PDB file of C-alpha atoms in Angstrom:
ATOM      1  CA  UNK A   1     -12.298  39.256   0.264  1.00  0.00           C
ATOM      2  CA  UNK A   2     -11.353  41.452   2.118  1.00  0.00           C
ATOM      3  CA  UNK A   3     -13.709  43.325   4.727  1.00  0.00           C
ATOM      4  CA  UNK A   4     -12.685  47.241   7.223  1.00  0.00           C
ATOM      5  CA  UNK A   5     -13.082  46.423  11.003  1.00  0.00           C
ATOM      6  CA  UNK A   6     -13.614  49.261  13.455  1.00  0.00           C
ATOM      7  CA  UNK A   7     -10.449  48.923  15.539  1.00  0.00           C
ATOM      8  CA  UNK A   8     -12.624  49.485  18.723  1.00  0.00           C
ATOM      9  CA  UNK A   9     -13.858  46.737  18.267  1.00  0.00           C
ATOM     10  CA  UNK A  10     -11.591  44.757  16.986  1.00  0.00           C
ATOM     11  CA  UNK A  11     -10.690  45.523  20.405  1.00  0.00           C
ATOM     12  CA  UNK A  12     -14.089  44.522  22.272  1.00  0.00           C
ATOM     13  CA  UNK A  13     -13.230  41.542  20.753  1.00  0.00           C
ATOM     14  CA  UNK A  14     -10.252  40.844  22.217  1.00  0.00           C
ATOM     15  CA  UNK A  15     -10.496  42.038  25.803  1.00  0.00           C
ATOM     16  CA  UNK A  16     -13.463  40.127  25.744  1.00  0.00           C
ATOM     17  CA  UNK A  17     -12.516  36.837  24.916  1.00  0.00           C
ATOM     18  CA  UNK A  18      -8.922  37.794  27.395  1.00  0.00           C
ATOM     19  CA  UNK A  19     -11.263  37.825  29.546  1.00  0.00           C
ATOM     20  CA  UNK A  20     -12.991  35.401  30.177  1.00  0.00           C
ATOM     21  CA  UNK A  21     -10.580  32.989  29.396  1.00  0.00           C
ATOM     22  CA  UNK A  22      -9.491  34.990  32.309  1.00  0.00           C
ATOM     23  CA  UNK A  23     -12.023  32.951  34.553  1.00  0.00           C
ATOM     24  CA  UNK A  24     -11.342  28.941  35.540  1.00  0.00           C
ATOM     25  CA  UNK A  25     -14.703  28.108  34.877  1.00  0.00           C
ATOM     26  CA  UNK A  26     -14.692  29.407  31.618  1.00  0.00           C
ATOM     27  CA  UNK A  27     -11.047  28.496  30.700  1.00  0.00           C
ATOM     28  CA  UNK A  28     -10.846  25.837  28.808  1.00  0.00           C
ATOM     29  CA  UNK A  29     -14.267  25.676  27.960  1.00  0.00           C
ATOM     30  CA  UNK A  30     -13.011  28.665  25.166  1.00  0.00           C
ATOM     31  CA  UNK A  31     -10.845  27.733  22.093  1.00  0.00           C
ATOM     32  CA  UNK A  32      -9.898  29.912  19.223  1.00  0.00           C
ATOM     33  CA  UNK A  33     -10.637  28.817  16.256  1.00  0.00           C
ATOM     34  CA  UNK A  34      -8.946  31.463  14.799  1.00  0.00           C
ATOM     35  CA  UNK A  35      -5.653  31.957  16.988  1.00  0.00           C
ATOM     36  CA  UNK A  36      -3.148  33.755  14.174  1.00  0.00           C
ATOM     37  CA  UNK A  37      -5.992  36.157  13.218  1.00  0.00           C
ATOM     38  CA  UNK A  38      -7.041  36.581  17.072  1.00  0.00           C
ATOM     39  CA  UNK A  39      -2.495  37.234  17.997  1.00  0.00           C
ATOM     40  CA  UNK A  40      -2.713  39.480  15.008  1.00  0.00           C
ATOM     41  CA  UNK A  41      -6.059  41.921  16.763  1.00  0.00           C
ATOM     42  CA  UNK A  42      -3.819  42.285  19.481  1.00  0.00           C
ATOM     43  CA  UNK A  43      -1.050  43.284  18.531  1.00  0.00           C
ATOM     44  CA  UNK A  44      -2.882  45.526  16.062  1.00  0.00           C
ATOM     45  CA  UNK A  45      -4.700  46.553  19.441  1.00  0.00           C
ATOM     46  CA  UNK A  46      -2.165  47.390  21.959  1.00  0.00           C
ATOM     47  CA  UNK A  47      -0.706  49.325  19.046  1.00  0.00           C
ATOM     48  CA  UNK A  48      -3.464  51.369  18.498  1.00  0.00           C
ATOM     49  CA  UNK A  49      -3.993  54.664  20.816  1.00  0.00           C
ATOM     50  CA  UNK A  50      -7.413  54.222  22.371  1.00  0.00           C
ATOM     51  CA  UNK A  51      -8.001  57.596  22.578  1.00  0.00           C
ATOM     52  CA  UNK A  52      -8.077  58.534  19.036  1.00  0.00           C
ATOM     53  CA  UNK A  53      -8.818  55.248  16.380  1.00  0.00           C
ATOM     54  CA  UNK A  54     -12.059  55.494  16.412  1.00  0.00           C
ATOM     55  CA  UNK A  55     -12.399  55.900  12.771  1.00  0.00           C
ATOM     56  CA  UNK A  56      -9.075  53.548  11.809  1.00  0.00           C
ATOM     57  CA  UNK A  57      -9.632  49.844  10.877  1.00  0.00           C
ATOM     58  CA  UNK A  58      -8.017  47.159   9.915  1.00  0.00           C
ATOM     59  CA  UNK A  59      -8.734  45.234   6.651  1.00  0.00           C
ATOM     60  CA  UNK A  60      -9.599  41.862   7.778  1.00  0.00           C
ATOM     61  CA  UNK A  61     -10.372  38.538   5.525  1.00  0.00           C
ATOM     62  CA  UNK A  62     -12.750  36.653   7.876  1.00  0.00           C
ATOM     63  CA  UNK A  63     -13.737  36.481  10.277  1.00  0.00           C
ATOM     64  CA  UNK A  64     -13.236  36.185  14.667  1.00  0.00           C
ATOM     65  CA  UNK A  65     -14.666  31.977  15.615  1.00  0.00           C
ATOM     66  CA  UNK A  66     -13.932  30.160  18.994  1.00  0.00           C
ATOM     67  CA  UNK A  67     -15.837  26.667  19.726  1.00  0.00           C
ATOM     68  CA  UNK A  68     -17.419  26.390  23.017  1.00  0.00           C
ATOM     69  CA  UNK A  69     -17.551  22.560  24.762  1.00  0.00           C
ATOM     70  CA  UNK A  70     -20.225  22.541  27.262  1.00  0.00           C
ATOM     71  CA  UNK A  71     -17.652  19.500  28.336  1.00  0.00           C
ATOM     72  CA  UNK A  72     -15.819  21.684  29.754  1.00  0.00           C
ATOM     73  CA  UNK A  73     -18.363  23.992  31.948  1.00  0.00           C
ATOM     74  CA  UNK A  74     -20.427  21.373  34.546  1.00  0.00           C
ATOM     75  CA  UNK A  75     -23.612  20.726  32.629  1.00  0.00           C
ATOM     76  CA  UNK A  76     -23.817  16.508  31.805  1.00  0.00           C
ATOM     77  CA  UNK A  77     -26.865  17.453  30.136  1.00  0.00           C
ATOM     78  CA  UNK A  78     -24.808  19.464  27.436  1.00  0.00           C
ATOM     79  CA  UNK A  79     -21.788  17.750  27.637  1.00  0.00           C
ATOM     80  CA  UNK A  80     -21.661  16.095  24.181  1.00  0.00           C
ATOM     81  CA  UNK A  81     -22.090  19.822  22.718  1.00  0.00           C
ATOM     82  CA  UNK A  82     -20.068  22.020  21.039  1.00  0.00           C
ATOM     83  CA  UNK A  83     -20.973  25.577  19.725  1.00  0.00           C
ATOM     84  CA  UNK A  84     -18.752  27.130  17.112  1.00  0.00           C
ATOM     85  CA  UNK A  85     -19.110  30.572  17.025  1.00  0.00           C
ATOM     86  CA  UNK A  86     -18.412  33.708  14.626  1.00  0.00           C
ATOM     87  CA  UNK A  87     -18.234  37.300  15.912  1.00  0.00           C
ATOM     88  CA  UNK A  88     -19.230  39.350  12.978  1.00  0.00           C
ATOM     89  CA  UNK A  89     -16.893  42.377  11.443  1.00  0.00           C
ATOM     90  CA  UNK A  90     -18.913  44.547  13.556  1.00  0.00           C
ATOM     91  CA  UNK A  91     -19.624  42.805  16.528  1.00  0.00           C
ATOM     92  CA  UNK A  92     -20.094  44.289  19.359  1.00  0.00           C
ATOM     93  CA  UNK A  93     -20.855  47.792  18.189  1.00  0.00           C
ATOM     94  CA  UNK A  94     -23.712  47.162  14.907  1.00  0.00           C
ATOM     95  CA  UNK A  95     -24.950  43.135  15.571  1.00  0.00           C
ATOM     96  CA  UNK A  96     -24.327  40.110  17.797  1.00  0.00           C
ATOM     97  CA  UNK A  97     -22.854  37.194  17.306  1.00  0.00           C
ATOM     98  CA  UNK A  98     -23.713  34.574  15.796  1.00  0.00           C
ATOM     99  CA  UNK A  99     -23.969  30.295  16.095  1.00  0.00           C
ATOM    100  CA  UNK A 100     -22.546  28.814  12.491  1.00  0.00           C
ATOM    101  CA  UNK A 101     -23.111  25.016  13.267  1.00  0.00           C
ATOM    102  CA  UNK A 102     -24.343  23.337  16.874  1.00  0.00           C
ATOM    103  CA  UNK A 103     -22.824  20.091  17.003  1.00  0.00           C
ATOM    104  CA  UNK A 104     -23.964  16.887  19.547  1.00  0.00           C
ATOM    105  CA  UNK A 105     -21.543  14.614  20.215  1.00  0.00           C
ATOM    106  CA  UNK A 106     -24.005  12.614  21.432  1.00  0.00           C
ATOM    107  CA  UNK A 107     -25.303  11.804  17.363  1.00  0.00           C
ATOM    108  CA  UNK A 108     -29.459  14.174  20.119  1.00  0.00           C
ATOM    109  CA  UNK A 109     -30.863  16.936  17.221  1.00  0.00           C
ATOM    110  CA  UNK A 110     -29.142  20.033  17.649  1.00  0.00           C
ATOM    111  CA  UNK A 111     -30.346  21.896  14.523  1.00  0.00           C
ATOM    112  CA  UNK A 112     -32.666  24.356  16.692  1.00  0.00           C
ATOM    113  CA  UNK A 113     -30.026  25.197  19.087  1.00  0.00           C
ATOM    114  CA  UNK A 114     -28.613  28.072  16.874  1.00  0.00           C
ATOM    115  CA  UNK A 115     -32.037  29.658  15.987  1.00  0.00           C
ATOM    116  CA  UNK A 116     -32.347  29.985  19.330  1.00  0.00           C
ATOM    117  CA  UNK A 117     -29.564  31.697  21.168  1.00  0.00           C
ATOM    118  CA  UNK A 118     -30.110  34.670  18.141  1.00  0.00           C
ATOM    119  CA  UNK A 119     -33.692  34.478  19.249  1.00  0.00           C
ATOM    120  CA  UNK A 120     -32.507  35.435  22.206  1.00  0.00           C
ATOM    121  CA  UNK A 121     -28.711  37.933  21.645  1.00  0.00           C
ATOM    122  CA  UNK A 122     -32.170  40.005  19.165  1.00  0.00           C
ATOM    123  CA  UNK A 123     -32.464  42.226  22.147  1.00  0.00           C
ATOM    124  CA  UNK A 124     -28.244  42.959  22.498  1.00  0.00           C
ATOM    125  CA  UNK A 125     -27.102  44.775  19.577  1.00  0.00           C
ATOM    126  CA  UNK A 126     -23.644  46.881  21.033  1.00  0.00           C
ATOM    127  CA  UNK A 127     -23.514  44.953  24.041  1.00  0.00           C
ATOM    128  CA  UNK A 128     -20.820  41.646  24.501  1.00  0.00           C
ATOM    129  CA  UNK A 129     -22.605  38.569  23.798  1.00  0.00           C
ATOM    130  CA  UNK A 130     -20.206  35.474  24.717  1.00  0.00           C
ATOM    131  CA  UNK A 131     -20.751  34.950  28.679  1.00  0.00           C
ATOM    132  CA  UNK A 132     -24.552  35.744  27.626  1.00  0.00           C
ATOM    133  CA  UNK A 133     -24.535  32.693  25.405  1.00  0.00           C
ATOM    134  CA  UNK A 134     -22.713  31.024  28.893  1.00  0.00           C
ATOM    135  CA  UNK A 135     -25.399  32.041  30.855  1.00  0.00           C
ATOM    136  CA  UNK A 136     -28.079  31.041  28.761  1.00  0.00           C
ATOM    137  CA  UNK A 137     -26.972  27.493  27.902  1.00  0.00           C
ATOM    138  CA  UNK A 138     -26.539  26.733  31.807  1.00  0.00           C
ATOM    139  CA  UNK A 139     -30.584  28.285  33.189  1.00  0.00           C
ATOM    140  CA  UNK A 140     -31.522  26.011  29.575  1.00  0.00           C
ATOM    141  CA  UNK A 141     -29.648  23.316  29.946  1.00  0.00           C
ATOM    142  CA  UNK A 142     -32.713  20.849  30.272  1.00  0.00           C
ATOM    143  CA  UNK A 143     -34.598  22.225  26.834  1.00  0.00           C
ATOM    144  CA  UNK A 144     -31.927  24.053  24.627  1.00  0.00           C
ATOM    145  CA  UNK A 145     -30.946  21.266  22.771  1.00  0.00           C
ATOM    146  CA  UNK A 146     -34.799  19.938  22.006  1.00  0.00           C
ATOM    147  CA  UNK A 147     -35.644  20.030  18.351  1.00  0.00           C
ATOM    148  CA  UNK A 148     -39.444  21.250  16.432  1.00  0.00           C
ATOM    149  CA  UNK A 149     -41.410  19.513  13.858  1.00  0.00           C
ATOM    150  CA  UNK A 150     -40.089  20.384  10.695  1.00  0.00           C
ATOM    151  CA  UNK A 151     -44.023  22.163  10.447  1.00  0.00           C
ATOM    152  CA  UNK A 152     -43.210  23.967  13.269  1.00  0.00           C
ATOM    153  CA  UNK A 153     -38.949  24.822  11.785  1.00  0.00           C
ATOM    154  CA  UNK A 154     -39.822  28.258  11.609  1.00  0.00           C
ATOM    155  CA  UNK A 155     -41.716  29.616  14.674  1.00  0.00           C
ATOM    156  CA  UNK A 156     -37.875  28.880  16.328  1.00  0.00           C
ATOM    157  CA  UNK A 157     -36.097  31.233  13.029  1.00  0.00           C
ATOM    158  CA  UNK A 158     -35.426  34.813  14.389  1.00  0.00           C
ATOM    159  CA  UNK A 159     -37.635  36.907  13.475  1.00  0.00           C
ATOM    160  CA  UNK A 160     -37.503  37.968   9.535  1.00  0.00           C
ATOM    161  CA  UNK A 161     -34.878  35.414   9.035  1.00  0.00           C
ATOM    162  CA  UNK A 162     -35.473  32.014   6.828  1.00  0.00           C
ATOM    163  CA  UNK A 163     -34.719  28.082   8.040  1.00  0.00           C
ATOM    164  CA  UNK A 164     -32.665  27.586   4.371  1.00  0.00           C
ATOM    165  CA  UNK A 165     -30.709  24.588   3.997  1.00  0.00           C
ATOM    166  CA  UNK A 166     -26.834  24.197   2.362  1.00  0.00           C
ATOM    167  CA  UNK A 167     -25.146  21.462   0.549  1.00  0.00           C
ATOM    168  CA  UNK A 168     -21.515  21.821  -0.641  1.00  0.00           C
ATOM    169  CA  UNK A 169     -19.741  20.321  -3.229  1.00  0.00           C
ATOM    170  CA  UNK A 170     -16.289  20.033  -4.240  1.00  0.00           C
ATOM    171  CA  UNK A 171     -17.105  21.198  -7.629  1.00  0.00           C
ATOM    172  CA  UNK A 172     -20.090  22.267 -10.087  1.00  0.00           C
ATOM    173  CA  UNK A 173     -18.847  22.732 -13.471  1.00  0.00           C
ATOM    174  CA  UNK A 174     -21.779  23.868 -15.749  1.00  0.00           C
ATOM    175  CA  UNK A 175     -22.463  22.754 -19.096  1.00  0.00           C
ATOM    176  CA  UNK A 176     -24.505  20.108 -21.371  1.00  0.00           C
ATOM    177  CA  UNK A 177     -20.895  18.048 -21.606  1.00  0.00           C
ATOM    178  CA  UNK A 178     -21.244  17.716 -17.700  1.00  0.00           C
ATOM    179  CA  UNK A 179     -23.018  14.881 -17.336  1.00  0.00           C
ATOM    180  CA  UNK A 180     -22.971  14.509 -13.578  1.00  0.00           C
ATOM    181  CA  UNK A 181     -24.018  18.000 -13.227  1.00  0.00           C
ATOM    182  CA  UNK A 182     -26.835  17.372 -15.893  1.00  0.00           C
ATOM    183  CA  UNK A 183     -28.258  14.750 -13.476  1.00  0.00           C
ATOM    184  CA  UNK A 184     -28.283  16.644 -11.046  1.00  0.00           C
ATOM    185  CA  UNK A 185     -30.570  19.972 -12.612  1.00  0.00           C
ATOM    186  CA  UNK A 186     -33.054  16.732 -13.369  1.00  0.00           C
ATOM    187  CA  UNK A 187     -32.677  14.997 -10.768  1.00  0.00           C
ATOM    188  CA  UNK A 188     -33.736  18.740  -9.085  1.00  0.00           C
ATOM    189  CA  UNK A 189     -36.142  19.604 -11.964  1.00  0.00           C
ATOM    190  CA  UNK A 190     -38.207  16.074 -10.870  1.00  0.00           C
ATOM    191  CA  UNK A 191     -38.620  16.382  -6.585  1.00  0.00           C
ATOM    192  CA  UNK A 192     -38.919  20.573  -7.932  1.00  0.00           C
ATOM    193  CA  UNK A 193     -36.687  20.637  -5.396  1.00  0.00           C
ATOM    194  CA  UNK A 194     -36.692  24.811  -4.571  1.00  0.00           C
ATOM    195  CA  UNK A 195     -33.366  27.132  -4.326  1.00  0.00           C
ATOM    196  CA  UNK A 196     -30.977  28.022  -6.123  1.00  0.00           C
ATOM    197  CA  UNK A 197     -26.911  26.697  -7.259  1.00  0.00           C
ATOM    198  CA  UNK A 198     -24.094  27.814  -8.282  1.00  0.00           C
ATOM    199  CA  UNK A 199     -21.626  26.490 -10.708  1.00  0.00           C
ATOM    200  CA  UNK A 200     -18.256  26.298  -9.395  1.00  0.00           C
ATOM    201  CA  UNK A 201     -15.472  25.499  -7.022  1.00  0.00           C
ATOM    202  CA  UNK A 202     -17.034  25.047  -4.666  1.00  0.00           C
ATOM    203  CA  UNK A 203     -20.697  24.338  -6.174  1.00  0.00           C
ATOM    204  CA  UNK A 204     -23.587  24.982  -3.517  1.00  0.00           C
ATOM    205  CA  UNK A 205     -26.985  23.791  -3.377  1.00  0.00           C
ATOM    206  CA  UNK A 206     -29.108  25.971  -1.497  1.00  0.00           C
ATOM    207  CA  UNK A 207     -32.023  25.292  -0.770  1.00  0.00           C
ATOM    208  CA  UNK A 208     -34.800  27.518   0.646  1.00  0.00           C
ATOM    209  CA  UNK A 209     -38.933  26.397   1.596  1.00  0.00           C
ATOM    210  CA  UNK A 210     -41.254  24.966   1.279  1.00  0.00           C
ATOM    211  CA  UNK A 211     -38.931  22.572  -0.091  1.00  0.00           C
ATOM    212  CA  UNK A 212     -38.047  21.041   3.574  1.00  0.00           C
ATOM    213  CA  UNK A 213     -34.895  19.024   5.584  1.00  0.00           C
ATOM    214  CA  UNK A 214     -36.391  16.009   4.170  1.00  0.00           C
ATOM    215  CA  UNK A 215     -36.743  17.085   0.517  1.00  0.00           C
ATOM    216  CA  UNK A 216     -32.918  18.304   0.928  1.00  0.00           C
ATOM    217  CA  UNK A 217     -31.417  15.309   2.392  1.00  0.00           C
ATOM    218  CA  UNK A 218     -33.210  12.970  -0.173  1.00  0.00           C
ATOM    219  CA  UNK A 219     -31.479  15.522  -2.453  1.00  0.00           C
ATOM    220  CA  UNK A 220     -28.112  15.361  -1.164  1.00  0.00           C
ATOM    221  CA  UNK A 221     -29.203  11.402  -1.208  1.00  0.00           C
ATOM    222  CA  UNK A 222     -29.651  11.363  -4.981  1.00  0.00           C
ATOM    223  CA  UNK A 223     -26.417  13.995  -5.453  1.00  0.00           C
ATOM    224  CA  UNK A 224     -23.818  10.931  -4.194  1.00  0.00           C
ATOM    225  CA  UNK A 225     -26.339   8.317  -5.992  1.00  0.00           C
ATOM    226  CA  UNK A 226     -25.136  10.186  -9.511  1.00  0.00           C
ATOM    227  CA  UNK A 227     -21.301  10.582  -8.400  1.00  0.00           C
ATOM    228  CA  UNK A 228     -21.465  13.498  -6.584  1.00  0.00           C
ATOM    229  CA  UNK A 229     -20.902  13.840  -2.516  1.00  0.00           C
ATOM    230  CA  UNK A 230     -22.365  16.407  -1.012  1.00  0.00           C
ATOM    231  CA  UNK A 231     -19.417  16.743   2.398  1.00  0.00           C
ATOM    232  CA  UNK A 232     -23.104  17.017   4.555  1.00  0.00           C
ATOM    233  CA  UNK A 233     -26.509  19.166   5.142  1.00  0.00           C
ATOM    234  CA  UNK A 234     -27.014  22.119   6.675  1.00  0.00           C
ATOM    235  CA  UNK A 235     -29.281  24.814   8.375  1.00  0.00           C
ATOM    236  CA  UNK A 236     -28.815  28.645   8.206  1.00  0.00           C
ATOM    237  CA  UNK A 237     -30.972  30.843   8.711  1.00  0.00           C
ATOM    238  CA  UNK A 238     -31.162  33.955   5.264  1.00  0.00           C
ATOM    239  CA  UNK A 239     -33.202  37.276   5.684  1.00  0.00           C
ATOM    240  CA  UNK A 240     -36.963  36.421   3.586  1.00  0.00           C
ATOM    241  CA  UNK A 241     -37.256  39.359   2.487  1.00  0.00           C
ATOM    242  CA  UNK A 242     -34.018  39.073   0.113  1.00  0.00           C
ATOM    243  CA  UNK A 243     -34.395  35.740  -0.822  1.00  0.00           C
ATOM    244  CA  UNK A 244     -37.115  37.415  -2.623  1.00  0.00           C
ATOM    245  CA  UNK A 245     -34.651  39.638  -3.759  1.00  0.00           C
ATOM    246  CA  UNK A 246     -32.125  37.517  -5.187  1.00  0.00           C
ATOM    247  CA  UNK A 247     -34.556  35.543  -6.766  1.00  0.00           C
ATOM    248  CA  UNK A 248     -35.442  32.022  -4.994  1.00  0.00           C
ATOM    249  CA  UNK A 249     -37.903  33.531  -2.823  1.00  0.00           C
ATOM    250  CA  UNK A 250     -41.803  32.173  -3.190  1.00  0.00           C
ATOM    251  CA  UNK A 251     -42.947  34.021  -6.208  1.00  0.00           C
ATOM    252  CA  UNK A 252     -39.750  33.455  -8.799  1.00  0.00           C
ATOM    253  CA  UNK A 253     -40.118  29.876  -7.469  1.00  0.00           C
ATOM    254  CA  UNK A 254     -43.672  29.635  -8.924  1.00  0.00           C
ATOM    255  CA  UNK A 255     -42.695  30.779 -12.235  1.00  0.00           C
ATOM    256  CA  UNK A 256     -39.086  29.063 -12.258  1.00  0.00           C
ATOM    257  CA  UNK A 257     -41.502  26.187 -11.789  1.00  0.00           C
ATOM    258  CA  UNK A 258     -39.533  23.687  -9.678  1.00  0.00           C
ATOM    259  CA  UNK A 259     -36.250  23.945 -11.031  1.00  0.00           C
ATOM    260  CA  UNK A 260     -33.903  25.090  -9.517  1.00  0.00           C
ATOM    261  CA  UNK A 261     -32.899  28.551 -10.208  1.00  0.00           C
ATOM    262  CA  UNK A 262     -28.825  29.596 -11.614  1.00  0.00           C
ATOM    263  CA  UNK A 263     -27.366  31.907  -9.322  1.00  0.00           C
ATOM    264  CA  UNK A 264     -23.448  33.274  -9.651  1.00  0.00           C
ATOM    265  CA  UNK A 265     -21.927  35.053  -6.299  1.00  0.00           C
ATOM    266  CA  UNK A 266     -23.323  38.198  -6.296  1.00  0.00           C
ATOM    267  CA  UNK A 267     -26.832  36.753  -6.112  1.00  0.00           C
ATOM    268  CA  UNK A 268     -26.105  34.539  -3.220  1.00  0.00           C
ATOM    269  CA  UNK A 269     -24.704  37.725  -1.932  1.00  0.00           C
ATOM    270  CA  UNK A 270     -28.059  39.824  -1.404  1.00  0.00           C
ATOM    271  CA  UNK A 271     -29.495  35.922  -0.226  1.00  0.00           C
ATOM    272  CA  UNK A 272     -26.726  36.461   2.451  1.00  0.00           C
ATOM    273  CA  UNK A 273     -28.161  40.371   2.742  1.00  0.00           C
ATOM    274  CA  UNK A 274     -25.243  41.098   2.136  1.00  0.00           C
ATOM    275  CA  UNK A 275     -23.300  39.961   5.142  1.00  0.00           C
ATOM    276  CA  UNK A 276     -19.344  38.817   4.091  1.00  0.00           C
ATOM    277  CA  UNK A 277     -19.464  36.835   7.385  1.00  0.00           C
ATOM    278  CA  UNK A 278     -22.527  34.520   6.475  1.00  0.00           C
ATOM    279  CA  UNK A 279     -21.428  34.815   2.435  1.00  0.00           C
ATOM    280  CA  UNK A 280     -18.704  33.227   3.367  1.00  0.00           C
ATOM    281  CA  UNK A 281     -19.086  31.014   5.582  1.00  0.00           C
ATOM    282  CA  UNK A 282     -22.206  29.628   2.942  1.00  0.00           C
ATOM    283  CA  UNK A 283     -19.339  29.501   0.411  1.00  0.00           C
ATOM    284  CA  UNK A 284     -17.507  27.389   2.959  1.00  0.00           C
ATOM    285  CA  UNK A 285     -14.878  30.140   3.046  1.00  0.00           C
ATOM    286  CA  UNK A 286     -12.770  29.711   6.367  1.00  0.00           C
TER     287      UNK A 286
END
């Protein structure tokens, strides 16, 4: 996939990261995980004329991403927390940055951290957000790792978004001759797992409400016993209206009677709200 990135957004992204890395208190906490792309954008904006580049775009395949290592921020309460941040193609002019996959090396539950940060950033579209995230972590160091119960998970989701769960497989092949995949479909039907299944390489299962995180984890165990091991269960937020449009919502689920919907990439793109960066992340394309 190739997407067009406005060069003014590229310039602001590069400037924001460079400005933060020049500050001693942040220099070691931020690690760019797409260094080749960053170098390319830095060269591109350096070669462009800021007064005449407002309508110029750059073809890009993926978004800039970086990790924030909280143990480098002198936040003892968050010493094990690592945040993976993605800067969408239209950031900061049209969107905020996205916390993709918070990891806590101490083993505490951090599934709500990305949702809390996303909610906080909603009013900052058009603004550089990385330092806002760093300041939010400092201000909320005592509470940002606390997780809500399963019944309250929707309360922590950004407005208009629904928490779903992604299971990625090396490959899933369609057809009755593929017995492991058929057993997976039967297992999902038996437990009335709600969501969709994308055949191919990689294979993707999207678990949607009312199925829960526990349901997704149980299905991962079932898959492993069948001989199809997912790479884990990852929480992710999707636009509720676009899930409905993609046929993954409540009414469509009732009509399917507890069967996973067969998806293609176009269906998954619709569920992602047309957000190519989110689609890439769901597919595991980094």
